[in-house]
Amino acid sequence: MWPNASSLGPCFRPMNITREERRLIASPWFAASFCLVGLASNLLALSVLMGARQGSSQSRSSFLTFLCGLVLTDFMGLLVTGAIVVTQHFVLFEWQTVDPGCSLCHFMGVIMVFFGLCPLLLGAAMASERFLGITRPFSRPATASQRRAWTTVGLVWASALALGLLPLLGVGHYTVQYPGSWCFLTLGTDPGDVAFGLLFSLLGSLSVGMSFLLNTISVATLCHVYHGQATAQQRPRDCEVEMMVQLMGIMVVASICWMPLLVFIAQTVLQSPPAMSPTGQLSWPTERQLLIYLRVATWNQILDPWVYILFRRAVIQRFYPRLSTRSRSLSLQPQFTRRSTIH
């Protein structure tokens, strides 16, 4: 792939860094602590979710299914990628020696793209579900909401995996990244690398943009109904407000954590003159920026579960006691079905 790397696998490119520099850049204890905190946070959120799903309404059950998919994705992402990165930080193995055929690097590249895109796509799916539930409550059969939610989660996983497999099919490449502890897409000038980098960046950015648009409309609708002339029976329930607060929190966290990396990838692959030399070497500032933005994006997997844990109704009521006085309010959906059964 590169002139001076013919004897190595396709995932290796020139990288000027010594073993001591690698030891100084990445602390194995920090990496291990980071992963343990993230795994514990996601396990705590899963346990809370399991309790919340019992006796929940159809709309809330569907939303909690999406949340379960998001937390499971974050947990598995930390577990799988953390196992590779933490091991590398402790052992400081030479990737060329351990993985000369690039199998491990390709595997890590696939899961990095998969676990990176899934939270963004799931956030967009959750925003779409809440948008339809608030603005068009009669457009979906309630009995199928939970099954459809799991189907949507499965489709998101399949789509992210399909995109992650593209470099193995010839569209782009996965290469070892600075400081030699992880693999990711290549910010090179090859048409496949440019196409794959832009596809990853644009898909992630569109997911965040779609979440922002749909969540804004949903919140505006809730505010209009709540502050308008609607009767108490038509005002939003506490759980609907709770779900939107959680969804807005998830969107804000995803935007802060992922948008810098997504924008950086698009800028770098389109940069002129190219950021990568013909020998496959990136400048030190570019390597450093990529590592920093990746570390910021990784915080998304730790913060997601805490958005749900902290933005639950019981916690919100401590700061907004008025919320508890509306516990008997009914949903946005008119009570047509309920009245018909009474008659």
PDB file of N, CA and C in Angstrom, residues 165-259:
ATOM      1  N   LEU A 165     -17.790  -3.001   7.614  1.00  0.00           N
ATOM      2  CA  LEU A 165     -17.167  -4.053   6.797  1.00  0.00           C
ATOM      3  C   LEU A 165     -16.697  -3.556   5.434  1.00  0.00           C
ATOM      4  N   LEU A 166     -17.055  -2.335   5.059  1.00  0.00           N
ATOM      5  CA  LEU A 166     -16.692  -1.832   3.730  1.00  0.00           C
ATOM      6  C   LEU A 166     -15.187  -1.854   3.458  1.00  0.00           C
ATOM      7  N   PRO A 167     -14.320  -1.446   4.400  1.00  0.00           N
ATOM      8  CA  PRO A 167     -12.876  -1.520   4.111  1.00  0.00           C
ATOM      9  C   PRO A 167     -12.386  -2.938   3.839  1.00  0.00           C
ATOM     10  N   LEU A 168     -13.031  -3.933   4.428  1.00  0.00           N
ATOM     11  CA  LEU A 168     -12.637  -5.313   4.145  1.00  0.00           C
ATOM     12  C   LEU A 168     -13.066  -5.734   2.744  1.00  0.00           C
ATOM     13  N   LEU A 169     -13.987  -4.961   2.144  1.00  0.00           N
ATOM     14  CA  LEU A 169     -14.442  -5.238   0.781  1.00  0.00           C
ATOM     15  C   LEU A 169     -13.764  -4.347  -0.249  1.00  0.00           C
ATOM     16  N   GLY A 170     -12.808  -3.518   0.211  1.00  0.00           N
ATOM     17  CA  GLY A 170     -12.027  -2.707  -0.723  1.00  0.00           C
ATOM     18  C   GLY A 170     -12.316  -1.226  -0.711  1.00  0.00           C
ATOM     19  N   VAL A 171     -13.292  -0.781   0.096  1.00  0.00           N
ATOM     20  CA  VAL A 171     -13.606   0.650   0.167  1.00  0.00           C
ATOM     21  C   VAL A 171     -12.945   1.219   1.416  1.00  0.00           C
ATOM     22  N   GLY A 172     -11.764   1.803   1.252  1.00  0.00           N
ATOM     23  CA  GLY A 172     -11.029   2.331   2.388  1.00  0.00           C
ATOM     24  C   GLY A 172     -10.123   1.281   3.026  1.00  0.00           C
ATOM     25  N   HIS A 173      -9.399   1.693   4.069  1.00  0.00           N
ATOM     26  CA  HIS A 173      -8.472   0.809   4.772  1.00  0.00           C
ATOM     27  C   HIS A 173      -8.510   1.103   6.263  1.00  0.00           C
ATOM     28  N   TYR A 174      -8.253   0.078   7.045  1.00  0.00           N
ATOM     29  CA  TYR A 174      -8.029   0.258   8.474  1.00  0.00           C
ATOM     30  C   TYR A 174      -6.530   0.169   8.730  1.00  0.00           C
ATOM     31  N   THR A 175      -6.003   1.133   9.481  1.00  0.00           N
ATOM     32  CA  THR A 175      -4.574   1.141   9.774  1.00  0.00           C
ATOM     33  C   THR A 175      -4.346   1.406  11.265  1.00  0.00           C
ATOM     34  N   VAL A 176      -3.161   0.991  11.742  1.00  0.00           N
ATOM     35  CA  VAL A 176      -2.773   1.253  13.129  1.00  0.00           C
ATOM     36  C   VAL A 176      -2.556   2.754  13.301  1.00  0.00           C
ATOM     37  N   GLN A 177      -3.122   3.301  14.373  1.00  0.00           N
ATOM     38  CA  GLN A 177      -3.078   4.744  14.591  1.00  0.00           C
ATOM     39  C   GLN A 177      -2.159   5.092  15.764  1.00  0.00           C
ATOM     40  N   TYR A 178      -1.678   6.317  15.745  1.00  0.00           N
ATOM     41  CA  TYR A 178      -0.843   6.864  16.809  1.00  0.00           C
ATOM     42  C   TYR A 178      -1.569   6.765  18.151  1.00  0.00           C
ATOM     43  N   PRO A 179      -0.928   6.298  19.222  1.00  0.00           N
ATOM     44  CA  PRO A 179       0.499   5.929  19.364  1.00  0.00           C
ATOM     45  C   PRO A 179       0.761   4.438  19.166  1.00  0.00           C
ATOM     46  N   GLY A 180      -0.025   3.776  18.317  1.00  0.00           N
ATOM     47  CA  GLY A 180       0.183   2.366  18.039  1.00  0.00           C
ATOM     48  C   GLY A 180      -0.644   1.438  18.911  1.00  0.00           C
ATOM     49  N   SER A 181      -1.746   1.946  19.495  1.00  0.00           N
ATOM     50  CA  SER A 181      -2.560   1.133  20.398  1.00  0.00           C
ATOM     51  C   SER A 181      -3.960   0.867  19.876  1.00  0.00           C
ATOM     52  N   TRP A 182      -4.304   1.380  18.692  1.00  0.00           N
ATOM     53  CA  TRP A 182      -5.659   1.199  18.180  1.00  0.00           C
ATOM     54  C   TRP A 182      -5.658   1.295  16.661  1.00  0.00           C
ATOM     55  N   CYS A 183      -6.721   0.834  16.057  1.00  0.00           N
ATOM     56  CA  CYS A 183      -6.875   0.871  14.597  1.00  0.00           C
ATOM     57  C   CYS A 183      -8.160   1.601  14.242  1.00  0.00           C
ATOM     58  N   PHE A 184      -8.107   2.309  13.127  1.00  0.00           N
ATOM     59  CA  PHE A 184      -9.262   3.098  12.707  1.00  0.00           C
ATOM     60  C   PHE A 184      -9.142   3.355  11.216  1.00  0.00           C
ATOM     61  N   LEU A 185     -10.120   4.038  10.642  1.00  0.00           N
ATOM     62  CA  LEU A 185     -10.075   4.352   9.217  1.00  0.00           C
ATOM     63  C   LEU A 185      -8.876   5.241   8.905  1.00  0.00           C
ATOM     64  N   THR A 186      -8.437   5.213   7.656  1.00  0.00           N
ATOM     65  CA  THR A 186      -7.223   5.915   7.238  1.00  0.00           C
ATOM     66  C   THR A 186      -7.572   7.283   6.663  1.00  0.00           C
ATOM     67  N   LEU A 187      -6.899   8.312   7.147  1.00  0.00           N
ATOM     68  CA  LEU A 187      -7.137   9.673   6.670  1.00  0.00           C
ATOM     69  C   LEU A 187      -6.199   9.978   5.508  1.00  0.00           C
ATOM     70  N   GLY A 188      -6.248   9.134   4.483  1.00  0.00           N
ATOM     71  CA  GLY A 188      -5.338   9.250   3.351  1.00  0.00           C
ATOM     72  C   GLY A 188      -5.979   9.856   2.124  1.00  0.00           C
ATOM     73  N   THR A 189      -5.216   9.859   1.030  1.00  0.00           N
ATOM     74  CA  THR A 189      -5.668  10.462  -0.232  1.00  0.00           C
ATOM     75  C   THR A 189      -6.225   9.439  -1.208  1.00  0.00           C
ATOM     76  N   ASP A 190      -6.136   8.157  -0.862  1.00  0.00           N
ATOM     77  CA  ASP A 190      -6.698   7.132  -1.728  1.00  0.00           C
ATOM     78  C   ASP A 190      -8.204   7.371  -1.868  1.00  0.00           C
ATOM     79  N   PRO A 191      -8.753   7.248  -3.094  1.00  0.00           N
ATOM     80  CA  PRO A 191     -10.193   7.508  -3.276  1.00  0.00           C
ATOM     81  C   PRO A 191     -11.082   6.701  -2.332  1.00  0.00           C
ATOM     82  N   GLY A 192     -10.699   5.452  -2.062  1.00  0.00           N
ATOM     83  CA  GLY A 192     -11.478   4.641  -1.140  1.00  0.00           C
ATOM     84  C   GLY A 192     -11.435   5.183   0.277  1.00  0.00           C
ATOM     85  N   ASP A 193     -10.251   5.646   0.715  1.00  0.00           N
ATOM     86  CA  ASP A 193     -10.122   6.212   2.046  1.00  0.00           C
ATOM     87  C   ASP A 193     -10.930   7.503   2.173  1.00  0.00           C
ATOM     88  N   VAL A 194     -10.886   8.337   1.143  1.00  0.00           N
ATOM     89  CA  VAL A 194     -11.650   9.587   1.157  1.00  0.00           C
ATOM     90  C   VAL A 194     -13.146   9.287   1.195  1.00  0.00           C
ATOM     91  N   ALA A 195     -13.595   8.352   0.357  1.00  0.00           N
ATOM     92  CA  ALA A 195     -15.025   8.018   0.306  1.00  0.00           C
ATOM     93  C   ALA A 195     -15.505   7.445   1.632  1.00  0.00           C
ATOM     94  N   PHE A 196     -14.717   6.533   2.214  1.00  0.00           N
ATOM     95  CA  PHE A 196     -15.131   5.912   3.470  1.00  0.00           C
ATOM     96  C   PHE A 196     -15.111   6.916   4.615  1.00  0.00           C
ATOM     97  N   GLY A 197     -14.096   7.774   4.663  1.00  0.00           N
ATOM     98  CA  GLY A 197     -14.038   8.796   5.699  1.00  0.00           C
ATOM     99  C   GLY A 197     -15.211   9.758   5.619  1.00  0.00           C
ATOM    100  N   LEU A 198     -15.544  10.190   4.393  1.00  0.00           N
ATOM    101  CA  LEU A 198     -16.680  11.094   4.227  1.00  0.00           C
ATOM    102  C   LEU A 198     -17.999  10.402   4.552  1.00  0.00           C
ATOM    103  N   LEU A 199     -18.130   9.133   4.173  1.00  0.00           N
ATOM    104  CA  LEU A 199     -19.362   8.388   4.470  1.00  0.00           C
ATOM    105  C   LEU A 199     -19.569   8.272   5.972  1.00  0.00           C
ATOM    106  N   PHE A 200     -18.507   7.916   6.692  1.00  0.00           N
ATOM    107  CA  PHE A 200     -18.594   7.798   8.151  1.00  0.00           C
ATOM    108  C   PHE A 200     -18.936   9.147   8.780  1.00  0.00           C
ATOM    109  N   SER A 201     -18.247  10.190   8.335  1.00  0.00           N
ATOM    110  CA  SER A 201     -18.456  11.517   8.908  1.00  0.00           C
ATOM    111  C   SER A 201     -19.849  12.064   8.600  1.00  0.00           C
ATOM    112  N   LEU A 202     -20.284  11.934   7.356  1.00  0.00           N
ATOM    113  CA  LEU A 202     -21.580  12.485   6.966  1.00  0.00           C
ATOM    114  C   LEU A 202     -22.730  11.722   7.601  1.00  0.00           C
ATOM    115  N   LEU A 203     -22.618  10.399   7.677  1.00  0.00           N
ATOM    116  CA  LEU A 203     -23.687   9.615   8.286  1.00  0.00           C
ATOM    117  C   LEU A 203     -23.834   9.950   9.768  1.00  0.00           C
ATOM    118  N   GLY A 204     -22.703  10.070  10.460  1.00  0.00           N
ATOM    119  CA  GLY A 204     -22.767  10.456  11.860  1.00  0.00           C
ATOM    120  C   GLY A 204     -23.320  11.856  12.043  1.00  0.00           C
ATOM    121  N   SER A 205     -22.877  12.798  11.214  1.00  0.00           N
ATOM    122  CA  SER A 205     -23.347  14.183  11.325  1.00  0.00           C
ATOM    123  C   SER A 205     -24.831  14.301  10.993  1.00  0.00           C
ATOM    124  N   LEU A 206     -25.283  13.581   9.972  1.00  0.00           N
ATOM    125  CA  LEU A 206     -26.708  13.601   9.619  1.00  0.00           C
ATOM    126  C   LEU A 206     -27.560  13.022  10.735  1.00  0.00           C
ATOM    127  N   SER A 207     -27.058  11.996  11.418  1.00  0.00           N
ATOM    128  CA  SER A 207     -27.803  11.412  12.541  1.00  0.00           C
ATOM    129  C   SER A 207     -27.965  12.433  13.658  1.00  0.00           C
ATOM    130  N   VAL A 208     -26.885  13.152  13.975  1.00  0.00           N
ATOM    131  CA  VAL A 208     -26.961  14.196  15.007  1.00  0.00           C
ATOM    132  C   VAL A 208     -27.895  15.316  14.568  1.00  0.00           C
ATOM    133  N   GLY A 209     -27.797  15.734  13.302  1.00  0.00           N
ATOM    134  CA  GLY A 209     -28.665  16.799  12.794  1.00  0.00           C
ATOM    135  C   GLY A 209     -30.133  16.401  12.793  1.00  0.00           C
ATOM    136  N   MET A 210     -30.412  15.161  12.414  1.00  0.00           N
ATOM    137  CA  MET A 210     -31.789  14.663  12.420  1.00  0.00           C
ATOM    138  C   MET A 210     -32.334  14.620  13.850  1.00  0.00           C
ATOM    139  N   SER A 211     -31.518  14.178  14.787  1.00  0.00           N
ATOM    140  CA  SER A 211     -31.935  14.151  16.190  1.00  0.00           C
ATOM    141  C   SER A 211     -32.265  15.553  16.682  1.00  0.00           C
ATOM    142  N   PHE A 212     -31.422  16.508  16.339  1.00  0.00           N
ATOM    143  CA  PHE A 212     -31.650  17.892  16.769  1.00  0.00           C
ATOM    144  C   PHE A 212     -32.957  18.425  16.215  1.00  0.00           C
ATOM    145  N   LEU A 213     -33.218  18.208  14.924  1.00  0.00           N
ATOM    146  CA  LEU A 213     -34.431  18.725  14.283  1.00  0.00           C
ATOM    147  C   LEU A 213     -35.691  18.100  14.888  1.00  0.00           C
ATOM    148  N   LEU A 214     -35.736  16.768  14.976  1.00  0.00           N
ATOM    149  CA  LEU A 214     -36.931  16.086  15.471  1.00  0.00           C
ATOM    150  C   LEU A 214     -37.152  16.359  16.960  1.00  0.00           C
ATOM    151  N   ASN A 215     -36.078  16.400  17.734  1.00  0.00           N
ATOM    152  CA  ASN A 215     -36.231  16.693  19.163  1.00  0.00           C
ATOM    153  C   ASN A 215     -36.725  18.111  19.393  1.00  0.00           C
ATOM    154  N   THR A 216     -36.263  19.047  18.569  1.00  0.00           N
ATOM    155  CA  THR A 216     -36.723  20.430  18.698  1.00  0.00           C
ATOM    156  C   THR A 216     -38.221  20.527  18.427  1.00  0.00           C
ATOM    157  N   ILE A 217     -38.681  19.846  17.385  1.00  0.00           N
ATOM    158  CA  ILE A 217     -40.116  19.857  17.077  1.00  0.00           C
ATOM    159  C   ILE A 217     -40.914  19.200  18.192  1.00  0.00           C
ATOM    160  N   SER A 218     -40.414  18.081  18.714  1.00  0.00           N
ATOM    161  CA  SER A 218     -41.125  17.371  19.779  1.00  0.00           C
ATOM    162  C   SER A 218     -41.229  18.223  21.043  1.00  0.00           C
ATOM    163  N   VAL A 219     -40.137  18.877  21.424  1.00  0.00           N
ATOM    164  CA  VAL A 219     -40.156  19.733  22.614  1.00  0.00           C
ATOM    165  C   VAL A 219     -41.089  20.925  22.400  1.00  0.00           C
ATOM    166  N   ALA A 220     -41.062  21.504  21.200  1.00  0.00           N
ATOM    167  CA  ALA A 220     -41.955  22.630  20.910  1.00  0.00           C
ATOM    168  C   ALA A 220     -43.415  22.198  20.996  1.00  0.00           C
ATOM    169  N   THR A 221     -43.716  20.994  20.524  1.00  0.00           N
ATOM    170  CA  THR A 221     -45.085  20.480  20.596  1.00  0.00           C
ATOM    171  C   THR A 221     -45.512  20.276  22.043  1.00  0.00           C
ATOM    172  N   LEU A 222     -44.637  19.686  22.844  1.00  0.00           N
ATOM    173  CA  LEU A 222     -44.947  19.489  24.265  1.00  0.00           C
ATOM    174  C   LEU A 222     -45.194  20.832  24.968  1.00  0.00           C
ATOM    175  N   CYS A 223     -44.341  21.807  24.698  1.00  0.00           N
ATOM    176  CA  CYS A 223     -44.500  23.118  25.328  1.00  0.00           C
ATOM    177  C   CYS A 223     -45.795  23.788  24.888  1.00  0.00           C
ATOM    178  N   HIS A 224     -46.139  23.653  23.585  1.00  0.00           N
ATOM    179  CA  HIS A 224     -47.372  24.255  23.072  1.00  0.00           C
ATOM    180  C   HIS A 224     -48.595  23.640  23.740  1.00  0.00           C
ATOM    181  N   VAL A 225     -48.614  22.330  23.867  1.00  0.00           N
ATOM    182  CA  VAL A 225     -49.762  21.658  24.484  1.00  0.00           C
ATOM    183  C   VAL A 225     -49.841  21.981  25.976  1.00  0.00           C
ATOM    184  N   TYR A 226     -48.683  22.003  26.633  1.00  0.00           N
ATOM    185  CA  TYR A 226     -48.670  22.220  28.078  1.00  0.00           C
ATOM    186  C   TYR A 226     -49.091  23.647  28.446  1.00  0.00           C
ATOM    187  N   HIS A 227     -48.618  24.625  27.682  1.00  0.00           N
ATOM    188  CA  HIS A 227     -48.906  26.023  27.998  1.00  0.00           C
ATOM    189  C   HIS A 227     -50.099  26.564  27.232  1.00  0.00           C
ATOM    190  N   GLY A 228     -50.685  25.749  26.359  1.00  0.00           N
ATOM    191  CA  GLY A 228     -51.822  26.201  25.578  1.00  0.00           C
ATOM    192  C   GLY A 228     -53.137  26.070  26.319  1.00  0.00           C
ATOM    193  N   GLN A 229     -54.212  26.044  25.551  1.00  0.00           N
ATOM    194  CA  GLN A 229     -55.557  25.996  26.117  1.00  0.00           C
ATOM    195  C   GLN A 229     -56.084  24.581  26.236  1.00  0.00           C
ATOM    196  N   ALA A 230     -55.207  23.584  26.086  1.00  0.00           N
ATOM    197  CA  ALA A 230     -55.670  22.189  26.142  1.00  0.00           C
ATOM    198  C   ALA A 230     -56.137  21.852  27.551  1.00  0.00           C
ATOM    199  N   THR A 231     -57.052  20.906  27.637  1.00  0.00           N
ATOM    200  CA  THR A 231     -57.548  20.461  28.930  1.00  0.00           C
ATOM    201  C   THR A 231     -56.504  19.604  29.613  1.00  0.00           C
ATOM    202  N   ALA A 232     -56.694  19.356  30.873  1.00  0.00           N
ATOM    203  CA  ALA A 232     -55.726  18.560  31.629  1.00  0.00           C
ATOM    204  C   ALA A 232     -55.579  17.168  31.059  1.00  0.00           C
ATOM    205  N   GLN A 233     -56.681  16.624  30.483  1.00  0.00           N
ATOM    206  CA  GLN A 233     -56.590  15.275  29.928  1.00  0.00           C
ATOM    207  C   GLN A 233     -55.696  15.211  28.706  1.00  0.00           C
ATOM    208  N   GLN A 234     -55.465  16.373  28.060  1.00  0.00           N
ATOM    209  CA  GLN A 234     -54.644  16.374  26.850  1.00  0.00           C
ATOM    210  C   GLN A 234     -53.212  16.817  27.117  1.00  0.00           C
ATOM    211  N   ARG A 235     -52.904  17.189  28.347  1.00  0.00           N
ATOM    212  CA  ARG A 235     -51.558  17.638  28.656  1.00  0.00           C
ATOM    213  C   ARG A 235     -50.606  16.447  28.783  1.00  0.00           C
ATOM    214  N   PRO A 236     -49.334  16.689  28.538  1.00  0.00           N
ATOM    215  CA  PRO A 236     -48.381  15.579  28.557  1.00  0.00           C
ATOM    216  C   PRO A 236     -48.213  14.980  29.944  1.00  0.00           C
ATOM    217  N   ARG A 237     -48.046  13.675  29.987  1.00  0.00           N
ATOM    218  CA  ARG A 237     -47.769  13.007  31.244  1.00  0.00           C
ATOM    219  C   ARG A 237     -46.340  13.277  31.683  1.00  0.00           C
ATOM    220  N   ASP A 238     -46.080  13.001  32.956  1.00  0.00           N
ATOM    221  CA  ASP A 238     -44.719  13.153  33.456  1.00  0.00           C
ATOM    222  C   ASP A 238     -43.744  12.306  32.665  1.00  0.00           C
ATOM    223  N   CYS A 239     -44.141  11.086  32.298  1.00  0.00           N
ATOM    224  CA  CYS A 239     -43.209  10.193  31.610  1.00  0.00           C
ATOM    225  C   CYS A 239     -42.832  10.737  30.238  1.00  0.00           C
ATOM    226  N   GLU A 240     -43.747  11.484  29.581  1.00  0.00           N
ATOM    227  CA  GLU A 240     -43.424  12.051  28.275  1.00  0.00           C
ATOM    228  C   GLU A 240     -42.399  13.170  28.411  1.00  0.00           C
ATOM    229  N   VAL A 241     -42.563  13.978  29.459  1.00  0.00           N
ATOM    230  CA  VAL A 241     -41.565  15.013  29.730  1.00  0.00           C
ATOM    231  C   VAL A 241     -40.228  14.371  30.090  1.00  0.00           C
ATOM    232  N   GLU A 242     -40.284  13.322  30.908  1.00  0.00           N
ATOM    233  CA  GLU A 242     -39.066  12.619  31.313  1.00  0.00           C
ATOM    234  C   GLU A 242     -38.329  12.052  30.111  1.00  0.00           C
ATOM    235  N   MET A 243     -39.058  11.415  29.195  1.00  0.00           N
ATOM    236  CA  MET A 243     -38.419  10.828  28.020  1.00  0.00           C
ATOM    237  C   MET A 243     -37.753  11.887  27.159  1.00  0.00           C
ATOM    238  N   MET A 244     -38.399  13.049  27.000  1.00  0.00           N
ATOM    239  CA  MET A 244     -37.809  14.093  26.174  1.00  0.00           C
ATOM    240  C   MET A 244     -36.582  14.702  26.848  1.00  0.00           C
ATOM    241  N   VAL A 245     -36.608  14.847  28.171  1.00  0.00           N
ATOM    242  CA  VAL A 245     -35.433  15.362  28.872  1.00  0.00           C
ATOM    243  C   VAL A 245     -34.256  14.409  28.684  1.00  0.00           C
ATOM    244  N   GLN A 246     -34.509  13.105  28.812  1.00  0.00           N
ATOM    245  CA  GLN A 246     -33.450  12.118  28.623  1.00  0.00           C
ATOM    246  C   GLN A 246     -32.940  12.130  27.191  1.00  0.00           C
ATOM    247  N   LEU A 247     -33.861  12.235  26.246  1.00  0.00           N
ATOM    248  CA  LEU A 247     -33.460  12.225  24.840  1.00  0.00           C
ATOM    249  C   LEU A 247     -32.651  13.470  24.482  1.00  0.00           C
ATOM    250  N   MET A 248     -33.041  14.616  25.011  1.00  0.00           N
ATOM    251  CA  MET A 248     -32.261  15.836  24.774  1.00  0.00           C
ATOM    252  C   MET A 248     -30.873  15.714  25.387  1.00  0.00           C
ATOM    253  N   GLY A 249     -30.785  15.098  26.577  1.00  0.00           N
ATOM    254  CA  GLY A 249     -29.483  14.894  27.196  1.00  0.00           C
ATOM    255  C   GLY A 249     -28.595  13.993  26.366  1.00  0.00           C
ATOM    256  N   ILE A 250     -29.163  12.895  25.847  1.00  0.00           N
ATOM    257  CA  ILE A 250     -28.405  11.971  24.992  1.00  0.00           C
ATOM    258  C   ILE A 250     -27.910  12.687  23.738  1.00  0.00           C
ATOM    259  N   MET A 251     -28.767  13.542  23.159  1.00  0.00           N
ATOM    260  CA  MET A 251     -28.386  14.262  21.942  1.00  0.00           C
ATOM    261  C   MET A 251     -27.254  15.254  22.227  1.00  0.00           C
ATOM    262  N   VAL A 252     -27.346  15.985  23.338  1.00  0.00           N
ATOM    263  CA  VAL A 252     -26.305  16.963  23.681  1.00  0.00           C
ATOM    264  C   VAL A 252     -24.969  16.258  23.920  1.00  0.00           C
ATOM    265  N   VAL A 253     -25.000  15.142  24.649  1.00  0.00           N
ATOM    266  CA  VAL A 253     -23.772  14.390  24.921  1.00  0.00           C
ATOM    267  C   VAL A 253     -23.153  13.880  23.620  1.00  0.00           C
ATOM    268  N   ALA A 254     -23.985  13.299  22.734  1.00  0.00           N
ATOM    269  CA  ALA A 254     -23.481  12.783  21.465  1.00  0.00           C
ATOM    270  C   ALA A 254     -22.884  13.895  20.606  1.00  0.00           C
ATOM    271  N   SER A 255     -23.531  15.055  20.606  1.00  0.00           N
ATOM    272  CA  SER A 255     -23.029  16.176  19.801  1.00  0.00           C
ATOM    273  C   SER A 255     -21.675  16.655  20.306  1.00  0.00           C
ATOM    274  N   ILE A 256     -21.556  16.834  21.633  1.00  0.00           N
ATOM    275  CA  ILE A 256     -20.305  17.327  22.205  1.00  0.00           C
ATOM    276  C   ILE A 256     -19.171  16.320  22.014  1.00  0.00           C
ATOM    277  N   CYS A 257     -19.488  15.036  22.193  1.00  0.00           N
ATOM    278  CA  CYS A 257     -18.439  14.011  22.128  1.00  0.00           C
ATOM    279  C   CYS A 257     -18.026  13.669  20.694  1.00  0.00           C
ATOM    280  N   TRP A 258     -18.984  13.619  19.767  1.00  0.00           N
ATOM    281  CA  TRP A 258     -18.685  13.070  18.448  1.00  0.00           C
ATOM    282  C   TRP A 258     -18.474  14.101  17.343  1.00  0.00           C
ATOM    283  N   MET A 259     -19.129  15.255  17.424  1.00  0.00           N
ATOM    284  CA  MET A 259     -19.016  16.206  16.320  1.00  0.00           C
ATOM    285  C   MET A 259     -17.588  16.684  16.061  1.00  0.00           C
TER     286      MET A 259
END
